[in-house]
Amino acid sequence: MSNSSSSISISNVQLQHITHLTNYNSQIQTHTHTNPLAFNPFFRTFPGFFLTSSDIVLRHNVLDLSGTFPSPNPPLAYHRAGPRNQILFDPATVRAAIVTCGGLCPGMNTVIRELVVGLWELYGVREIFGIKAGYRGFYSYDPVRLNPKMVDDWHKRGGTVLETSRGGFDLKKIVDAIQNHGFNQLYIIGGDGTMRGAVEIFEELKQRKLYISVVGIPKTVDNDVGIIDRSFGFQTAVEMAQQAINAAHVEAESAVNGIGLVKLMGRSTGHIALHATLSSRDVDCCLIPEIDFYLEGKGGLFEFLQDRLKEMGHAVLVVAEGAGQDIIPRTESQKTEKDESGNPVFLDVGGWLKSELKNWWSRDHPNELFTIKYIDPTYMIRAVPPNATDNSYCTLLAHSAIHGVMAGYTGFVCGPINGNYAYIPVDEIAKAKNKVDTRDHKWSWVRSVSNQPDFIRS
C-alpha cells in the first residue's frame, strides 16, 4: 500500500477464507446450477448483478496516510455477500431448517419470514421447516413446515413464533437429528452463545463430511457482536429506550429532589445506554460496563448527583445492566452462579442503586424531601416488533444468508461491514466483541452532553 496525499492504491489484501462444501467433501458433485434469479422477471441481472469471489469488502475503510496510526497490512477483507451466477444446491433437493435461540430481540420473526419468503420466491425451495424452542428443538420436537402464507404477517409481531430457549445444546443429539430429518441447510439465529454453538455444529458437520450448509444470523439487542456494523433489533431498542427515559425525566422533574433511574439492557457493552443518552439529551449520568464508577467521595456519583439536584432540582440516571457488577455485594454462591447459557448471573444494578441512593440521601439529608423512581423496561423493549429500519435490515440479512448458502458456502455469518454486506467466518464472529470505546469521540460526546464525571480517582 502506498501513502500519498493525492492517491492511494491497494496491491494485496488478506482475504478471510469462507469454507465451501466442496472444500471438505470430495464426493460432492461439483456440478452447479444457474441461479434462478437469472430467469426471474422481477430482477434485471445486468453485468455486475451476480458477484464473484473477487468481490470483497474491506474490514477497515478509514486510513491514516501519515502512518502515525497504521492500519493492518495487508488490509483484512471479506467476501462480499450477494447472489452468485452459479449455485451448488438444486432448489428441488433443498430441505432448510430455521432455528431461533437465546433471548428475544426485535426482528426475529422478520428474519424467519424473509428466510421463508426468500427461499420460496427467489430460489423455488419448497421444503422449509422451523425448529421449535432453540437448539433442544432439533431433538425434542417435530419440525414445523413453513410457507409464505403461514409467515405472511410475522414481521408485525414481537418475539419469535418458533419459540426459543437457552441451553439445551447437545452436539451429538443435534447433528444426529439434522441427519435424520434430512436437512441440508441450517439457518441459525442467535447471539454470541448461539454462534459458538453454530461453530461446533459446523465443525461436526465437517468431521462427518456431510453435505449440509450452516449459516449464522447474529442476533443481540445489546449490539455486542463484533466485526459487523450493528446487530438487528438494536435501533428499535434505542428507540424504545427513549420512552423509558422520557417517563423517568417527567417523574424526576415533577418531584422535589427527584431522581429518575432507568436500567437498560447491556450485559457486557453499553451501546443501548450510550445511544439512548445521546438521543435523549435528558440524561444527567450514563453508567456502562466499560467504565468503573464509585459512589462515595470526591468525584463519586453521590457528589455529582448532589450538585445536580442543587442546580436543577432533578436528575436522570441511566445504567446498563452490566455496569457496577464488581461493586455490588455478593454472597459466595452468587459469585459462581451461571444461567442456562453458561453466562454469569448478574445482580440487579438498578435495584441496588435505588437502595444505595435512598440510604445516602436519608443519611446526609435526613430532613429534606427526596424521590426516586426506578424504571426497568427490559422486557418491554425485547418484546416489541422491529421498527422500519430494523425490518428492512432483517430482510437484507436473510437474503444475504440465502444467497451464500445456495452458492455452497458454509460456516459463515452475514452482516454489514462499513455499510457493505459480507460473509464472515462464524468462528470469528463467535469470538469478536463490540465494546464501547471510551477513548473515542462518541463517549466524549456522552460526557459533554451529561457533564458527568470520569470517575477516575485522584
PDB file of N, CA and C in Angstrom, residues 222-317:
ATOM      1  N   ASP A 222     -28.199  -6.075  22.416  1.00  0.00           N
ATOM      2  CA  ASP A 222     -27.161  -5.254  23.050  1.00  0.00           C
ATOM      3  C   ASP A 222     -26.172  -4.678  22.049  1.00  0.00           C
ATOM      4  N   ASN A 223     -26.160  -5.206  20.820  1.00  0.00           N
ATOM      5  CA  ASN A 223     -25.210  -4.772  19.785  1.00  0.00           C
ATOM      6  C   ASN A 223     -23.769  -5.094  20.184  1.00  0.00           C
ATOM      7  N   ASP A 224     -23.576  -6.253  20.826  1.00  0.00           N
ATOM      8  CA  ASP A 224     -22.240  -6.601  21.302  1.00  0.00           C
ATOM      9  C   ASP A 224     -21.497  -7.564  20.386  1.00  0.00           C
ATOM     10  N   VAL A 225     -22.053  -7.860  19.201  1.00  0.00           N
ATOM     11  CA  VAL A 225     -21.366  -8.723  18.241  1.00  0.00           C
ATOM     12  C   VAL A 225     -20.327  -7.898  17.490  1.00  0.00           C
ATOM     13  N   GLY A 226     -19.110  -8.412  17.431  1.00  0.00           N
ATOM     14  CA  GLY A 226     -18.033  -7.671  16.795  1.00  0.00           C
ATOM     15  C   GLY A 226     -18.025  -7.795  15.283  1.00  0.00           C
ATOM     16  N   ILE A 227     -17.158  -7.038  14.645  1.00  0.00           N
ATOM     17  CA  ILE A 227     -16.887  -7.009  13.206  1.00  0.00           C
ATOM     18  C   ILE A 227     -17.997  -6.316  12.412  1.00  0.00           C
ATOM     19  N   ILE A 228     -19.254  -6.762  12.578  1.00  0.00           N
ATOM     20  CA  ILE A 228     -20.343  -6.160  11.800  1.00  0.00           C
ATOM     21  C   ILE A 228     -20.706  -4.791  12.371  1.00  0.00           C
ATOM     22  N   ASP A 229     -21.354  -3.980  11.523  1.00  0.00           N
ATOM     23  CA  ASP A 229     -21.696  -2.606  11.925  1.00  0.00           C
ATOM     24  C   ASP A 229     -22.658  -2.579  13.109  1.00  0.00           C
ATOM     25  N   ARG A 230     -23.665  -3.428  13.057  1.00  0.00           N
ATOM     26  CA  ARG A 230     -24.636  -3.483  14.147  1.00  0.00           C
ATOM     27  C   ARG A 230     -25.440  -4.770  14.018  1.00  0.00           C
ATOM     28  N   SER A 231     -26.085  -5.169  15.083  1.00  0.00           N
ATOM     29  CA  SER A 231     -26.948  -6.337  15.053  1.00  0.00           C
ATOM     30  C   SER A 231     -28.405  -5.882  14.949  1.00  0.00           C
ATOM     31  N   PHE A 232     -29.239  -6.753  14.380  1.00  0.00           N
ATOM     32  CA  PHE A 232     -30.638  -6.345  14.191  1.00  0.00           C
ATOM     33  C   PHE A 232     -31.350  -6.228  15.537  1.00  0.00           C
ATOM     34  N   GLY A 233     -32.311  -5.319  15.583  1.00  0.00           N
ATOM     35  CA  GLY A 233     -33.059  -5.052  16.807  1.00  0.00           C
ATOM     36  C   GLY A 233     -32.487  -3.927  17.638  1.00  0.00           C
ATOM     37  N   PHE A 234     -31.226  -3.573  17.382  1.00  0.00           N
ATOM     38  CA  PHE A 234     -30.565  -2.559  18.204  1.00  0.00           C
ATOM     39  C   PHE A 234     -31.221  -1.191  18.055  1.00  0.00           C
ATOM     40  N   GLN A 235     -31.494  -0.783  16.830  1.00  0.00           N
ATOM     41  CA  GLN A 235     -32.077   0.547  16.634  1.00  0.00           C
ATOM     42  C   GLN A 235     -33.479   0.630  17.229  1.00  0.00           C
ATOM     43  N   THR A 236     -34.228  -0.466  17.146  1.00  0.00           N
ATOM     44  CA  THR A 236     -35.545  -0.490  17.790  1.00  0.00           C
ATOM     45  C   THR A 236     -35.400  -0.351  19.302  1.00  0.00           C
ATOM     46  N   ALA A 237     -34.396  -1.032  19.862  1.00  0.00           N
ATOM     47  CA  ALA A 237     -34.180  -0.979  21.307  1.00  0.00           C
ATOM     48  C   ALA A 237     -33.854   0.438  21.766  1.00  0.00           C
ATOM     49  N   VAL A 238     -33.009   1.135  21.015  1.00  0.00           N
ATOM     50  CA  VAL A 238     -32.665   2.513  21.368  1.00  0.00           C
ATOM     51  C   VAL A 238     -33.907   3.403  21.299  1.00  0.00           C
ATOM     52  N   GLU A 239     -34.696   3.192  20.264  1.00  0.00           N
ATOM     53  CA  GLU A 239     -35.925   3.982  20.105  1.00  0.00           C
ATOM     54  C   GLU A 239     -36.878   3.759  21.271  1.00  0.00           C
ATOM     55  N   MET A 240     -37.051   2.495  21.674  1.00  0.00           N
ATOM     56  CA  MET A 240     -37.951   2.191  22.783  1.00  0.00           C
ATOM     57  C   MET A 240     -37.393   2.691  24.118  1.00  0.00           C
ATOM     58  N   ALA A 241     -36.077   2.684  24.249  1.00  0.00           N
ATOM     59  CA  ALA A 241     -35.468   3.167  25.492  1.00  0.00           C
ATOM     60  C   ALA A 241     -35.793   4.631  25.729  1.00  0.00           C
ATOM     61  N   GLN A 242     -36.017   5.367  24.631  1.00  0.00           N
ATOM     62  CA  GLN A 242     -36.374   6.781  24.770  1.00  0.00           C
ATOM     63  C   GLN A 242     -37.648   6.964  25.596  1.00  0.00           C
ATOM     64  N   GLN A 243     -38.595   6.062  25.409  1.00  0.00           N
ATOM     65  CA  GLN A 243     -39.858   6.188  26.145  1.00  0.00           C
ATOM     66  C   GLN A 243     -39.635   6.047  27.645  1.00  0.00           C
ATOM     67  N   ALA A 244     -38.771   5.097  28.020  1.00  0.00           N
ATOM     68  CA  ALA A 244     -38.475   4.924  29.447  1.00  0.00           C
ATOM     69  C   ALA A 244     -37.747   6.141  30.012  1.00  0.00           C
ATOM     70  N   ILE A 245     -36.789   6.678  29.245  1.00  0.00           N
ATOM     71  CA  ILE A 245     -36.047   7.850  29.707  1.00  0.00           C
ATOM     72  C   ILE A 245     -36.976   9.059  29.805  1.00  0.00           C
ATOM     73  N   ASN A 246     -37.860   9.213  28.841  1.00  0.00           N
ATOM     74  CA  ASN A 246     -38.828  10.323  28.885  1.00  0.00           C
ATOM     75  C   ASN A 246     -39.706  10.238  30.132  1.00  0.00           C
ATOM     76  N   ALA A 247     -40.162   9.024  30.443  1.00  0.00           N
ATOM     77  CA  ALA A 247     -41.003   8.841  31.631  1.00  0.00           C
ATOM     78  C   ALA A 247     -40.212   9.157  32.903  1.00  0.00           C
ATOM     79  N   ALA A 248     -38.961   8.694  32.946  1.00  0.00           N
ATOM     80  CA  ALA A 248     -38.125   8.963  34.120  1.00  0.00           C
ATOM     81  C   ALA A 248     -37.877  10.459  34.284  1.00  0.00           C
ATOM     82  N   HIS A 249     -37.710  11.161  33.165  1.00  0.00           N
ATOM     83  CA  HIS A 249     -37.479  12.605  33.219  1.00  0.00           C
ATOM     84  C   HIS A 249     -38.710  13.333  33.748  1.00  0.00           C
ATOM     85  N   VAL A 250     -39.877  12.929  33.282  1.00  0.00           N
ATOM     86  CA  VAL A 250     -41.114  13.551  33.758  1.00  0.00           C
ATOM     87  C   VAL A 250     -41.286  13.318  35.252  1.00  0.00           C
ATOM     88  N   GLU A 251     -41.055  12.084  35.710  1.00  0.00           N
ATOM     89  CA  GLU A 251     -41.189  11.760  37.130  1.00  0.00           C
ATOM     90  C   GLU A 251     -40.206  12.582  37.969  1.00  0.00           C
ATOM     91  N   ALA A 252     -38.965  12.663  37.500  1.00  0.00           N
ATOM     92  CA  ALA A 252     -37.943  13.390  38.267  1.00  0.00           C
ATOM     93  C   ALA A 252     -38.245  14.875  38.313  1.00  0.00           C
ATOM     94  N   GLU A 253     -38.646  15.425  37.180  1.00  0.00           N
ATOM     95  CA  GLU A 253     -38.902  16.856  37.080  1.00  0.00           C
ATOM     96  C   GLU A 253     -40.121  17.268  37.883  1.00  0.00           C
ATOM     97  N   SER A 254     -41.016  16.328  38.133  1.00  0.00           N
ATOM     98  CA  SER A 254     -42.273  16.636  38.824  1.00  0.00           C
ATOM     99  C   SER A 254     -42.177  16.472  40.338  1.00  0.00           C
ATOM    100  N   ALA A 255     -40.984  16.158  40.831  1.00  0.00           N
ATOM    101  CA  ALA A 255     -40.812  15.945  42.271  1.00  0.00           C
ATOM    102  C   ALA A 255     -39.748  16.886  42.821  1.00  0.00           C
ATOM    103  N   VAL A 256     -39.789  17.093  44.119  1.00  0.00           N
ATOM    104  CA  VAL A 256     -38.737  17.846  44.795  1.00  0.00           C
ATOM    105  C   VAL A 256     -37.542  16.915  44.998  1.00  0.00           C
ATOM    106  N   ASN A 257     -36.393  17.337  44.501  1.00  0.00           N
ATOM    107  CA  ASN A 257     -35.215  16.469  44.551  1.00  0.00           C
ATOM    108  C   ASN A 257     -35.539  15.088  43.976  1.00  0.00           C
ATOM    109  N   GLY A 258     -36.039  15.107  42.759  1.00  0.00           N
ATOM    110  CA  GLY A 258     -36.443  13.859  42.129  1.00  0.00           C
ATOM    111  C   GLY A 258     -35.336  13.263  41.263  1.00  0.00           C
ATOM    112  N   ILE A 259     -35.175  11.960  41.362  1.00  0.00           N
ATOM    113  CA  ILE A 259     -34.242  11.232  40.510  1.00  0.00           C
ATOM    114  C   ILE A 259     -35.002  10.161  39.743  1.00  0.00           C
ATOM    115  N   GLY A 260     -34.825  10.164  38.433  1.00  0.00           N
ATOM    116  CA  GLY A 260     -35.366   9.098  37.591  1.00  0.00           C
ATOM    117  C   GLY A 260     -34.249   8.144  37.239  1.00  0.00           C
ATOM    118  N   LEU A 261     -34.396   6.883  37.597  1.00  0.00           N
ATOM    119  CA  LEU A 261     -33.374   5.861  37.379  1.00  0.00           C
ATOM    120  C   LEU A 261     -33.890   4.848  36.361  1.00  0.00           C
ATOM    121  N   VAL A 262     -33.158   4.674  35.271  1.00  0.00           N
ATOM    122  CA  VAL A 262     -33.561   3.744  34.200  1.00  0.00           C
ATOM    123  C   VAL A 262     -32.466   2.714  33.998  1.00  0.00           C
ATOM    124  N   LYS A 263     -32.841   1.444  34.075  1.00  0.00           N
ATOM    125  CA  LYS A 263     -31.896   0.371  33.755  1.00  0.00           C
ATOM    126  C   LYS A 263     -32.184  -0.141  32.352  1.00  0.00           C
ATOM    127  N   LEU A 264     -31.149  -0.139  31.512  1.00  0.00           N
ATOM    128  CA  LEU A 264     -31.294  -0.606  30.145  1.00  0.00           C
ATOM    129  C   LEU A 264     -30.456  -1.856  29.918  1.00  0.00           C
ATOM    130  N   MET A 265     -30.771  -2.583  28.859  1.00  0.00           N
ATOM    131  CA  MET A 265     -30.029  -3.799  28.535  1.00  0.00           C
ATOM    132  C   MET A 265     -28.592  -3.471  28.153  1.00  0.00           C
ATOM    133  N   GLY A 266     -27.727  -4.438  28.397  1.00  0.00           N
ATOM    134  CA  GLY A 266     -26.304  -4.285  28.093  1.00  0.00           C
ATOM    135  C   GLY A 266     -25.473  -5.014  29.113  1.00  0.00           C
ATOM    136  N   ARG A 267     -25.324  -6.333  28.921  1.00  0.00           N
ATOM    137  CA  ARG A 267     -24.571  -7.131  29.891  1.00  0.00           C
ATOM    138  C   ARG A 267     -23.078  -6.785  29.851  1.00  0.00           C
ATOM    139  N   SER A 268     -22.502  -6.826  28.668  1.00  0.00           N
ATOM    140  CA  SER A 268     -21.060  -6.608  28.553  1.00  0.00           C
ATOM    141  C   SER A 268     -20.712  -5.310  27.840  1.00  0.00           C
ATOM    142  N   THR A 269     -21.696  -4.702  27.195  1.00  0.00           N
ATOM    143  CA  THR A 269     -21.458  -3.446  26.490  1.00  0.00           C
ATOM    144  C   THR A 269     -22.590  -2.463  26.767  1.00  0.00           C
ATOM    145  N   GLY A 270     -22.265  -1.186  26.621  1.00  0.00           N
ATOM    146  CA  GLY A 270     -23.248  -0.157  26.955  1.00  0.00           C
ATOM    147  C   GLY A 270     -23.787   0.600  25.764  1.00  0.00           C
ATOM    148  N   HIS A 271     -23.895  -0.061  24.607  1.00  0.00           N
ATOM    149  CA  HIS A 271     -24.303   0.647  23.394  1.00  0.00           C
ATOM    150  C   HIS A 271     -25.725   1.218  23.486  1.00  0.00           C
ATOM    151  N   ILE A 272     -26.657   0.448  24.035  1.00  0.00           N
ATOM    152  CA  ILE A 272     -28.030   0.956  24.131  1.00  0.00           C
ATOM    153  C   ILE A 272     -28.071   2.175  25.047  1.00  0.00           C
ATOM    154  N   ALA A 273     -27.441   2.067  26.215  1.00  0.00           N
ATOM    155  CA  ALA A 273     -27.432   3.193  27.157  1.00  0.00           C
ATOM    156  C   ALA A 273     -26.752   4.408  26.537  1.00  0.00           C
ATOM    157  N   LEU A 274     -25.645   4.180  25.834  1.00  0.00           N
ATOM    158  CA  LEU A 274     -24.912   5.288  25.206  1.00  0.00           C
ATOM    159  C   LEU A 274     -25.760   6.002  24.159  1.00  0.00           C
ATOM    160  N   HIS A 275     -26.306   5.237  23.215  1.00  0.00           N
ATOM    161  CA  HIS A 275     -27.074   5.859  22.130  1.00  0.00           C
ATOM    162  C   HIS A 275     -28.387   6.451  22.631  1.00  0.00           C
ATOM    163  N   ALA A 276     -28.989   5.824  23.634  1.00  0.00           N
ATOM    164  CA  ALA A 276     -30.217   6.391  24.201  1.00  0.00           C
ATOM    165  C   ALA A 276     -29.922   7.707  24.912  1.00  0.00           C
ATOM    166  N   THR A 277     -28.783   7.780  25.565  1.00  0.00           N
ATOM    167  CA  THR A 277     -28.380   9.021  26.237  1.00  0.00           C
ATOM    168  C   THR A 277     -28.156  10.134  25.224  1.00  0.00           C
ATOM    169  N   LEU A 278     -27.437   9.826  24.153  1.00  0.00           N
ATOM    170  CA  LEU A 278     -27.179  10.830  23.119  1.00  0.00           C
ATOM    171  C   LEU A 278     -28.473  11.292  22.463  1.00  0.00           C
ATOM    172  N   SER A 279     -29.395  10.363  22.243  1.00  0.00           N
ATOM    173  CA  SER A 279     -30.652  10.704  21.564  1.00  0.00           C
ATOM    174  C   SER A 279     -31.578  11.507  22.466  1.00  0.00           C
ATOM    175  N   SER A 280     -31.548  11.211  23.769  1.00  0.00           N
ATOM    176  CA  SER A 280     -32.499  11.826  24.692  1.00  0.00           C
ATOM    177  C   SER A 280     -32.136  13.257  25.066  1.00  0.00           C
ATOM    178  N   ARG A 281     -30.886  13.484  25.436  1.00  0.00           N
ATOM    179  CA  ARG A 281     -30.397  14.776  25.944  1.00  0.00           C
ATOM    180  C   ARG A 281     -30.990  15.136  27.305  1.00  0.00           C
ATOM    181  N   ASP A 282     -31.790  14.232  27.892  1.00  0.00           N
ATOM    182  CA  ASP A 282     -32.340  14.472  29.227  1.00  0.00           C
ATOM    183  C   ASP A 282     -31.577  13.718  30.307  1.00  0.00           C
ATOM    184  N   VAL A 283     -30.568  12.952  29.914  1.00  0.00           N
ATOM    185  CA  VAL A 283     -29.838  12.104  30.858  1.00  0.00           C
ATOM    186  C   VAL A 283     -28.687  12.893  31.484  1.00  0.00           C
ATOM    187  N   ASP A 284     -28.585  12.805  32.810  1.00  0.00           N
ATOM    188  CA  ASP A 284     -27.523  13.515  33.533  1.00  0.00           C
ATOM    189  C   ASP A 284     -26.317  12.644  33.804  1.00  0.00           C
ATOM    190  N   CYS A 285     -26.490  11.331  33.789  1.00  0.00           N
ATOM    191  CA  CYS A 285     -25.363  10.438  34.017  1.00  0.00           C
ATOM    192  C   CYS A 285     -25.657   9.085  33.387  1.00  0.00           C
ATOM    193  N   CYS A 286     -24.685   8.559  32.644  1.00  0.00           N
ATOM    194  CA  CYS A 286     -24.824   7.283  31.945  1.00  0.00           C
ATOM    195  C   CYS A 286     -23.721   6.350  32.441  1.00  0.00           C
ATOM    196  N   LEU A 287     -24.118   5.215  32.997  1.00  0.00           N
ATOM    197  CA  LEU A 287     -23.172   4.244  33.541  1.00  0.00           C
ATOM    198  C   LEU A 287     -23.208   2.981  32.695  1.00  0.00           C
ATOM    199  N   ILE A 288     -22.062   2.555  32.189  1.00  0.00           N
ATOM    200  CA  ILE A 288     -21.984   1.404  31.290  1.00  0.00           C
ATOM    201  C   ILE A 288     -20.919   0.432  31.789  1.00  0.00           C
ATOM    202  N   PRO A 289     -20.942  -0.819  31.323  1.00  0.00           N
ATOM    203  CA  PRO A 289     -19.974  -1.815  31.807  1.00  0.00           C
ATOM    204  C   PRO A 289     -18.521  -1.457  31.514  1.00  0.00           C
ATOM    205  N   GLU A 290     -18.284  -0.652  30.482  1.00  0.00           N
ATOM    206  CA  GLU A 290     -16.919  -0.337  30.088  1.00  0.00           C
ATOM    207  C   GLU A 290     -16.227   0.673  30.997  1.00  0.00           C
ATOM    208  N   ILE A 291     -16.971   1.284  31.910  1.00  0.00           N
ATOM    209  CA  ILE A 291     -16.343   2.232  32.835  1.00  0.00           C
ATOM    210  C   ILE A 291     -16.572   1.776  34.278  1.00  0.00           C
ATOM    211  N   ASP A 292     -15.582   2.041  35.117  1.00  0.00           N
ATOM    212  CA  ASP A 292     -15.738   1.821  36.553  1.00  0.00           C
ATOM    213  C   ASP A 292     -16.278   3.106  37.172  1.00  0.00           C
ATOM    214  N   PHE A 293     -17.108   2.937  38.166  1.00  0.00           N
ATOM    215  CA  PHE A 293     -17.586   4.117  38.887  1.00  0.00           C
ATOM    216  C   PHE A 293     -17.631   3.795  40.377  1.00  0.00           C
ATOM    217  N   TYR A 294     -17.718   4.843  41.182  1.00  0.00           N
ATOM    218  CA  TYR A 294     -17.809   4.650  42.622  1.00  0.00           C
ATOM    219  C   TYR A 294     -18.833   5.638  43.166  1.00  0.00           C
ATOM    220  N   LEU A 295     -19.323   5.357  44.344  1.00  0.00           N
ATOM    221  CA  LEU A 295     -20.427   6.128  44.901  1.00  0.00           C
ATOM    222  C   LEU A 295     -19.956   7.258  45.809  1.00  0.00           C
ATOM    223  N   GLU A 296     -19.129   6.947  46.795  1.00  0.00           N
ATOM    224  CA  GLU A 296     -18.776   7.893  47.839  1.00  0.00           C
ATOM    225  C   GLU A 296     -17.494   8.657  47.494  1.00  0.00           C
ATOM    226  N   GLY A 297     -17.358   9.838  48.087  1.00  0.00           N
ATOM    227  CA  GLY A 297     -16.120  10.591  47.991  1.00  0.00           C
ATOM    228  C   GLY A 297     -16.094  11.590  46.850  1.00  0.00           C
ATOM    229  N   LYS A 298     -14.997  12.319  46.795  1.00  0.00           N
ATOM    230  CA  LYS A 298     -14.844  13.353  45.778  1.00  0.00           C
ATOM    231  C   LYS A 298     -14.807  12.730  44.379  1.00  0.00           C
ATOM    232  N   GLY A 299     -15.608  13.290  43.474  1.00  0.00           N
ATOM    233  CA  GLY A 299     -15.669  12.774  42.115  1.00  0.00           C
ATOM    234  C   GLY A 299     -16.569  11.576  41.959  1.00  0.00           C
ATOM    235  N   GLY A 300     -17.235  11.157  43.049  1.00  0.00           N
ATOM    236  CA  GLY A 300     -18.110   9.995  43.007  1.00  0.00           C
ATOM    237  C   GLY A 300     -19.517  10.340  42.543  1.00  0.00           C
ATOM    238  N   LEU A 301     -20.342   9.316  42.387  1.00  0.00           N
ATOM    239  CA  LEU A 301     -21.703   9.501  41.879  1.00  0.00           C
ATOM    240  C   LEU A 301     -22.552  10.343  42.820  1.00  0.00           C
ATOM    241  N   PHE A 302     -22.440  10.103  44.124  1.00  0.00           N
ATOM    242  CA  PHE A 302     -23.265  10.845  45.069  1.00  0.00           C
ATOM    243  C   PHE A 302     -22.960  12.339  45.014  1.00  0.00           C
ATOM    244  N   GLU A 303     -21.684  12.698  44.972  1.00  0.00           N
ATOM    245  CA  GLU A 303     -21.311  14.109  44.907  1.00  0.00           C
ATOM    246  C   GLU A 303     -21.863  14.751  43.639  1.00  0.00           C
ATOM    247  N   PHE A 304     -21.746  14.047  42.521  1.00  0.00           N
ATOM    248  CA  PHE A 304     -22.245  14.586  41.255  1.00  0.00           C
ATOM    249  C   PHE A 304     -23.755  14.802  41.308  1.00  0.00           C
ATOM    250  N   LEU A 305     -24.497  13.813  41.815  1.00  0.00           N
ATOM    251  CA  LEU A 305     -25.951  13.933  41.870  1.00  0.00           C
ATOM    252  C   LEU A 305     -26.381  15.023  42.842  1.00  0.00           C
ATOM    253  N   GLN A 306     -25.652  15.177  43.936  1.00  0.00           N
ATOM    254  CA  GLN A 306     -25.995  16.245  44.879  1.00  0.00           C
ATOM    255  C   GLN A 306     -25.858  17.611  44.221  1.00  0.00           C
ATOM    256  N   ASP A 307     -24.779  17.810  43.480  1.00  0.00           N
ATOM    257  CA  ASP A 307     -24.591  19.083  42.780  1.00  0.00           C
ATOM    258  C   ASP A 307     -25.672  19.276  41.714  1.00  0.00           C
ATOM    259  N   ARG A 308     -26.044  18.206  41.059  1.00  0.00           N
ATOM    260  CA  ARG A 308     -27.056  18.292  40.003  1.00  0.00           C
ATOM    261  C   ARG A 308     -28.418  18.649  40.586  1.00  0.00           C
ATOM    262  N   LEU A 309     -28.761  18.020  41.700  1.00  0.00           N
ATOM    263  CA  LEU A 309     -30.042  18.315  42.342  1.00  0.00           C
ATOM    264  C   LEU A 309     -30.068  19.748  42.868  1.00  0.00           C
ATOM    265  N   LYS A 310     -28.937  20.212  43.367  1.00  0.00           N
ATOM    266  CA  LYS A 310     -28.874  21.582  43.865  1.00  0.00           C
ATOM    267  C   LYS A 310     -29.048  22.582  42.739  1.00  0.00           C
ATOM    268  N   GLU A 311     -28.475  22.249  41.563  1.00  0.00           N
ATOM    269  CA  GLU A 311     -28.535  23.169  40.436  1.00  0.00           C
ATOM    270  C   GLU A 311     -29.864  23.096  39.685  1.00  0.00           C
ATOM    271  N   MET A 312     -30.362  21.878  39.413  1.00  0.00           N
ATOM    272  CA  MET A 312     -31.523  21.693  38.543  1.00  0.00           C
ATOM    273  C   MET A 312     -32.782  21.258  39.281  1.00  0.00           C
ATOM    274  N   GLY A 313     -32.624  20.689  40.478  1.00  0.00           N
ATOM    275  CA  GLY A 313     -33.785  20.209  41.232  1.00  0.00           C
ATOM    276  C   GLY A 313     -34.184  18.794  40.891  1.00  0.00           C
ATOM    277  N   HIS A 314     -33.558  18.200  39.869  1.00  0.00           N
ATOM    278  CA  HIS A 314     -33.877  16.829  39.487  1.00  0.00           C
ATOM    279  C   HIS A 314     -32.696  16.251  38.706  1.00  0.00           C
ATOM    280  N   ALA A 315     -32.707  14.932  38.502  1.00  0.00           N
ATOM    281  CA  ALA A 315     -31.649  14.280  37.725  1.00  0.00           C
ATOM    282  C   ALA A 315     -32.175  12.977  37.139  1.00  0.00           C
ATOM    283  N   VAL A 316     -31.618  12.603  35.976  1.00  0.00           N
ATOM    284  CA  VAL A 316     -31.961  11.333  35.335  1.00  0.00           C
ATOM    285  C   VAL A 316     -30.681  10.509  35.206  1.00  0.00           C
ATOM    286  N   LEU A 317     -30.753   9.295  35.700  1.00  0.00           N
ATOM    287  CA  LEU A 317     -29.608   8.391  35.715  1.00  0.00           C
ATOM    288  C   LEU A 317     -29.941   7.154  34.888  1.00  0.00           C
TER     289      LEU A 317
END
